[in-house]
XYZ file of C-alpha atoms in Angstrom:
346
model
C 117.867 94.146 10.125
C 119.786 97.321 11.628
C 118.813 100.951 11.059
C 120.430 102.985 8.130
C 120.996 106.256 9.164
C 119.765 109.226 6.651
C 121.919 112.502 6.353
C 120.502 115.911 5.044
C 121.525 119.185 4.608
C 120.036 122.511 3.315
C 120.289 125.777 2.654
C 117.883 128.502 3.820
C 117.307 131.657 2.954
C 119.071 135.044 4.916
C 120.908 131.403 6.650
C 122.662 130.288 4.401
C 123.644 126.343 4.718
C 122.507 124.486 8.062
C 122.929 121.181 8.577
C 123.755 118.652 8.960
C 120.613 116.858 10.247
C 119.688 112.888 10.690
C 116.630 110.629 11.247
C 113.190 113.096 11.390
C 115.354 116.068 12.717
C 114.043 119.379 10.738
C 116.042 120.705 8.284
C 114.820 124.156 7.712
C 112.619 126.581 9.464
C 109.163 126.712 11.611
C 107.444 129.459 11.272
C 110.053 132.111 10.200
C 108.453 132.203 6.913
C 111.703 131.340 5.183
C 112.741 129.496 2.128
C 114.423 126.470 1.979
C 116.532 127.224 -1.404
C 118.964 123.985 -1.983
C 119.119 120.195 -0.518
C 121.579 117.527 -0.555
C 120.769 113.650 1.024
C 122.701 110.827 1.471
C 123.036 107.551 3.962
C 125.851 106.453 5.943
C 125.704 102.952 4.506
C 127.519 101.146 1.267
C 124.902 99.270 0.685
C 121.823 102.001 0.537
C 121.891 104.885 -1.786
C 119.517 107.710 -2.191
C 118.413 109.858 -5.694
C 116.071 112.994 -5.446
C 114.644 115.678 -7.757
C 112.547 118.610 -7.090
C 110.740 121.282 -8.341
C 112.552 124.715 -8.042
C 110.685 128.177 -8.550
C 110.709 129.426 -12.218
C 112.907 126.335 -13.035
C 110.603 123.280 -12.681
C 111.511 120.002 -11.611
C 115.291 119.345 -11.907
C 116.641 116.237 -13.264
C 117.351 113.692 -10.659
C 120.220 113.826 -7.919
C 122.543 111.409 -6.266
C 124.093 111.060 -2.772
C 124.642 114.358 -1.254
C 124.446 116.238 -5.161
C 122.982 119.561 -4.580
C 119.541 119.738 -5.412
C 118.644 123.343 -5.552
C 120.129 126.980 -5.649
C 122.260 129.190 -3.751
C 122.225 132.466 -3.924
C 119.394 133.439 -6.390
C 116.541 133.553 -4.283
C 114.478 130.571 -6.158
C 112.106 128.249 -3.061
C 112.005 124.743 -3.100
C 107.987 123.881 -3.461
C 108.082 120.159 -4.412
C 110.300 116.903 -3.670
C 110.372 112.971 -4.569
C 112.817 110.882 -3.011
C 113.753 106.929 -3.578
C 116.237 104.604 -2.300
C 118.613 103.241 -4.334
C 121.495 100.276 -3.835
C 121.167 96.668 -3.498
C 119.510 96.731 0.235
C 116.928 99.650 -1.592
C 113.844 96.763 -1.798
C 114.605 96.284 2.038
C 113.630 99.805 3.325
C 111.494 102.749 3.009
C 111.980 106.419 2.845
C 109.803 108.682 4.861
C 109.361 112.583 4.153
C 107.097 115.279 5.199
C 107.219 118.573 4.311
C 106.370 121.932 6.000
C 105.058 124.511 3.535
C 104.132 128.450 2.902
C 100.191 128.947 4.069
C 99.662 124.497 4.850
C 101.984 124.269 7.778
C 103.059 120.125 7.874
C 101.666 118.732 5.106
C 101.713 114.783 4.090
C 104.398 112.306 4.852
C 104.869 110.719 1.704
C 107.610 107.479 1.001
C 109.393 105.978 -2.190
C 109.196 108.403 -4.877
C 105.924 110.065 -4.048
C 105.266 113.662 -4.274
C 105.703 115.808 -1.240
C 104.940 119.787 -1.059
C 103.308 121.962 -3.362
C 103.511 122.258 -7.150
C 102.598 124.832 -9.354
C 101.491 127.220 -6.910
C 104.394 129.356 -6.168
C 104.745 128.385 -2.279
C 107.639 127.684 -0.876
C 108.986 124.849 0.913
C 110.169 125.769 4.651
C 111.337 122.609 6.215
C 111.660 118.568 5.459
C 111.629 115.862 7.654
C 113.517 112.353 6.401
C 113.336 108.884 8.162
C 114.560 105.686 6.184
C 113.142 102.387 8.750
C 113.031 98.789 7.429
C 110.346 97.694 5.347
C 109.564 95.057 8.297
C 108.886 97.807 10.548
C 106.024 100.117 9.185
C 105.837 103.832 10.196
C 102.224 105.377 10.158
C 103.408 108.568 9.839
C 100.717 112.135 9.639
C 99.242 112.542 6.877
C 97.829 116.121 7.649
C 97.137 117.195 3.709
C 97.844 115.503 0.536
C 99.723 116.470 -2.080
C 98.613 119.368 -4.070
C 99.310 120.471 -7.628
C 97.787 123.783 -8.979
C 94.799 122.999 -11.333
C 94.051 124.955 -14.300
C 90.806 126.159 -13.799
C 90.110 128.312 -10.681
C 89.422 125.910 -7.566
C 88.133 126.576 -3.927
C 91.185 127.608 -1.494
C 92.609 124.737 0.486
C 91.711 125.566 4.295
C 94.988 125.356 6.267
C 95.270 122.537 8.772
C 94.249 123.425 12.168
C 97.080 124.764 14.441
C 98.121 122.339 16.957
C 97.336 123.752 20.067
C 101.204 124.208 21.828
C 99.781 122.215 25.410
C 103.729 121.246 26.211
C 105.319 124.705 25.507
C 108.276 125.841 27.708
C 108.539 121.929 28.937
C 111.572 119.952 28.165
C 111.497 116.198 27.545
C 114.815 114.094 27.281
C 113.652 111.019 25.555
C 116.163 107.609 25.662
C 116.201 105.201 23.321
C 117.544 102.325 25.198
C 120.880 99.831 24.194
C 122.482 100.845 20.707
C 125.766 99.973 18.553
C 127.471 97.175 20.047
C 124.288 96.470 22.791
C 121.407 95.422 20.539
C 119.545 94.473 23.717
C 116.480 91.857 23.622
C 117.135 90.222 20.133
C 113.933 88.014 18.594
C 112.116 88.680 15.535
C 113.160 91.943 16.191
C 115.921 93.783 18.002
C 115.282 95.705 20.976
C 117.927 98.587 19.991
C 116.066 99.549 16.676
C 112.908 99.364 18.002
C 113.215 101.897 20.902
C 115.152 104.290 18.428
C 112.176 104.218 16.401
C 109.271 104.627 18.668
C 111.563 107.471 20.339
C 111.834 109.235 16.638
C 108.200 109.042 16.209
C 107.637 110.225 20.002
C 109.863 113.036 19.974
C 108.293 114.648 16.607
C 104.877 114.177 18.576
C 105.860 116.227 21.355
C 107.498 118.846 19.241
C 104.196 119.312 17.542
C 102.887 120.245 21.175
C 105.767 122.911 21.816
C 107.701 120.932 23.490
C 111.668 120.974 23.236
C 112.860 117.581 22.892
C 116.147 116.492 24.090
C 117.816 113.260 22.116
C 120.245 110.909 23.993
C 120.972 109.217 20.710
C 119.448 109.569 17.572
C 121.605 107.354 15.499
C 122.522 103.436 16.428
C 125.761 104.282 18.352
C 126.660 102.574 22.035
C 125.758 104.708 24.954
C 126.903 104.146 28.487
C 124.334 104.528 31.708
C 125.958 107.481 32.671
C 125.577 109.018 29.876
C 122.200 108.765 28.991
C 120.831 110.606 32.293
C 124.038 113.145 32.185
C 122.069 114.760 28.887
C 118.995 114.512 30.733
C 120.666 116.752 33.988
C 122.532 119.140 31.605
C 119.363 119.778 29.904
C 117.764 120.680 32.916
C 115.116 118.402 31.445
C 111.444 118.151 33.084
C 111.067 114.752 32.163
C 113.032 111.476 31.199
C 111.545 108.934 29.023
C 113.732 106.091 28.219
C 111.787 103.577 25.635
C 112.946 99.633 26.003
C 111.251 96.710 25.295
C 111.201 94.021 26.899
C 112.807 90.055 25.858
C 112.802 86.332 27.712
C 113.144 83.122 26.900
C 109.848 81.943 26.827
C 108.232 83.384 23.800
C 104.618 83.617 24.934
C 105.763 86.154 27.982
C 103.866 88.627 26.447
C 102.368 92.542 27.960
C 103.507 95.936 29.109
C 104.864 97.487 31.608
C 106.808 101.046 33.392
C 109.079 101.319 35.795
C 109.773 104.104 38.428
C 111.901 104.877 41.232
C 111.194 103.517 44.651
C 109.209 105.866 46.730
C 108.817 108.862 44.247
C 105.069 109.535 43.745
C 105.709 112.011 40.336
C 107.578 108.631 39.237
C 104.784 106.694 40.295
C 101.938 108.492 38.797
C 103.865 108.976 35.471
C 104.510 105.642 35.361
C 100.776 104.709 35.709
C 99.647 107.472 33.378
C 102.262 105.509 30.863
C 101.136 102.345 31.422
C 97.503 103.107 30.828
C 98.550 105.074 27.781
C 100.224 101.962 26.358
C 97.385 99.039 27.315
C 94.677 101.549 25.723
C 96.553 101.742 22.500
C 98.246 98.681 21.848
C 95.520 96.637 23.436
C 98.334 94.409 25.783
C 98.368 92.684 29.153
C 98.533 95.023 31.694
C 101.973 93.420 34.008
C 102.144 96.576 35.351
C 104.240 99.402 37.271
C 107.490 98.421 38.879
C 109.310 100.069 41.451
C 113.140 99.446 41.324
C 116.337 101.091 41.146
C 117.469 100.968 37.845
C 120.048 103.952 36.661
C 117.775 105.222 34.451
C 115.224 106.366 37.328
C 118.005 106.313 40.050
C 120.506 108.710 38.466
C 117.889 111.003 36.445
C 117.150 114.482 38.166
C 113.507 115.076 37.428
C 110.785 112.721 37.004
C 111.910 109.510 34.907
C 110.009 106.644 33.583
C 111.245 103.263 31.519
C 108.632 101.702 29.275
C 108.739 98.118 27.922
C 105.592 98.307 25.596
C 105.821 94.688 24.132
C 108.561 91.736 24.015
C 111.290 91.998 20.978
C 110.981 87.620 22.332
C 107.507 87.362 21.447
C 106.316 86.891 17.246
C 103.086 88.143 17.908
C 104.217 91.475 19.720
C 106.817 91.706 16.965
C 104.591 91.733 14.528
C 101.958 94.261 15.418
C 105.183 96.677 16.158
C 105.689 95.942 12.715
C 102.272 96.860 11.677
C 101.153 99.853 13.384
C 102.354 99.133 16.773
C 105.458 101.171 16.663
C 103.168 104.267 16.033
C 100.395 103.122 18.404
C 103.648 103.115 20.736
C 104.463 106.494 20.697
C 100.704 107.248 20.795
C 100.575 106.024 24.256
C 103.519 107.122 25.703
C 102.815 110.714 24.764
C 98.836 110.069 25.963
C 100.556 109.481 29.671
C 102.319 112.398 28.971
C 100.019 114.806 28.224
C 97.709 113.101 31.219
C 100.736 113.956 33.731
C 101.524 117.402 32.714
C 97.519 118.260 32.794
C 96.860 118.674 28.947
């Protein structure tokens, strides 16, 4: 089952319209103590539909809205506080919609999925930002779920303590993060495919690091063919500290099972981020260590900076396939950014 990709747009207040944004990118602000005023969603497929409402200041919740229909205002100065979203279509009972929103005095609140709640209601706080991922229902996101929900009572109730700050450990780095194959190059193909797995773990990884301050760099965020070049071109352009280029690994014996990282020949940084990796990945998922390889392969060769290639579990292998399906994916990311965080000292 391929990805589906998820369009959104806004508009923000003293912005005006921004957009448009795909697959977890932030629509909105961070800290700017802005509004986010009007939204409009849709998906790139036939097959997948999307309908919305929310719950506008001094209006209430709107009646619902379809496919890129404005939900919203523009130019009256009324905040977004609340949103549901669903999937509609005849491919709707084979995916989920993820959203989290960031809002006025909580910061990132919960992720919620199919229909639920998301944001503030009743309390006159506005929504700043949203966050929108649609992944197939075989391939389960665990997501943050910082705060609940939360709906003014009517009776006088204790105030809410905001969520702890993340502390900003990766501020001023920059992190070019690879999702490996794409479009027309699926990669290792089993239970799972290899393409859509490494463009999810990299969504999920990226919005990790940006938590920690870090500015994350995309080579593809969408399922679109990529060539070698590319892929560590964006990576040099950036200026990028790091490279992290997510694979996973396939064969045709479907018991080969494990992890494992890959550096350059002969480049300690490579070396020791590709341990770091490694460890983060066996500690979380709970795999066979195969361990670090040293080879030159263009993701490593060609990259500027330090570069590392992970292959966390095999897309060949049922039982790998299904814990990425069931918490791996996020215990994935987990790992990766653990070795991270272990190389740049935080």
């Amino acid at each position: 089952m391929s990805y589906v990709n998820v369009i959104y747009d806004g508009h923000v207040q003293d912005i005006g319209n921004i957009g448009p944004f795909q697959n977890g990118e932030l629509c909105g602000t961070f800290g700017k103590s802005k509004r986010l005023e009007a939204l409009s969603i849709k998906t790139d497929s036939d097959q997948l539909g999307v309908e919305y409402e929310g719950q506008i200041q001094n209006i209430g919740w709107t009646g619902v809205k379809r496919d890129g229909e404005l939900l919203g205002t523009t130019g009256q100065g009324l905040r977004l506080e609340a949103v549901k979203i669903r999937l509609t279509g005849e491919k709707a009972n084979e995916y989920d919609i993820y959203y989290g929103v960031h809002a006025e005095n909580y910061g990132d609140m919960n992720w919620a999925m199919n229909g639920e709640p998301a944001g503030t209601e009743g309390l006159g706080l506005r929504v700043e930002g949203i966050k929108i991922i649609i992944a197939p229902k075989s391939v389960k996101l665990t997501v943050g779920d910082v705060r609940n929900f939360i709906k003014a009572e009517p009776k006088p109730v204790t105030p809410a303590t905001p969520a702890p700050q993340v502390q900003k450990s990766l501020a001023g780095k920059i992190i070019c993060l690879n999702p490996g194959h794409g479009g027309s190059d699926p990669g290792a193909v089993g239970l799972l495919r290899e393409s859509d797995q490494n463009l999810c773990v990299v969504l999920r990884l990226g919005q990790l690091l940006s938590e920690r301050g870090a500015s994350v760099i995309y080579t593809r965020t969408t399922d679109v063919h990529m060539y070698l070049s590319e892929r560590t071109e964006i990576a040099n352009n950036a200026n990028a500290d790091m490279f992290v280029s997510v694979h996973h690994n396939g064969s045709s014996d479907p018991a080969s099972n494990g992890s494992e990282t890959i550096c350059y020949p002969g480049s300690d940084n490579g070396l020791r981020l590709a341990t770091l990796t490694l460890n983060g990945l066996c500690n979380r998922l709970g795999t066979y260590r195969r361990g670090v390889i040293q080879r030159d392969d263009s993701d490593v060769t060609y990259s500027d900076m330090v570069a590392v290639i992970t292959e966390a579990l095999f897309s060949s292998n049922p039982n790998e396939c299904n814990l990425f399906s069931n918490g791996g994916a996020e215990l994935e990311a987990l790992g990766i950014l653990d070795g991270i965080l272990a190389y740049f000292g935080c």
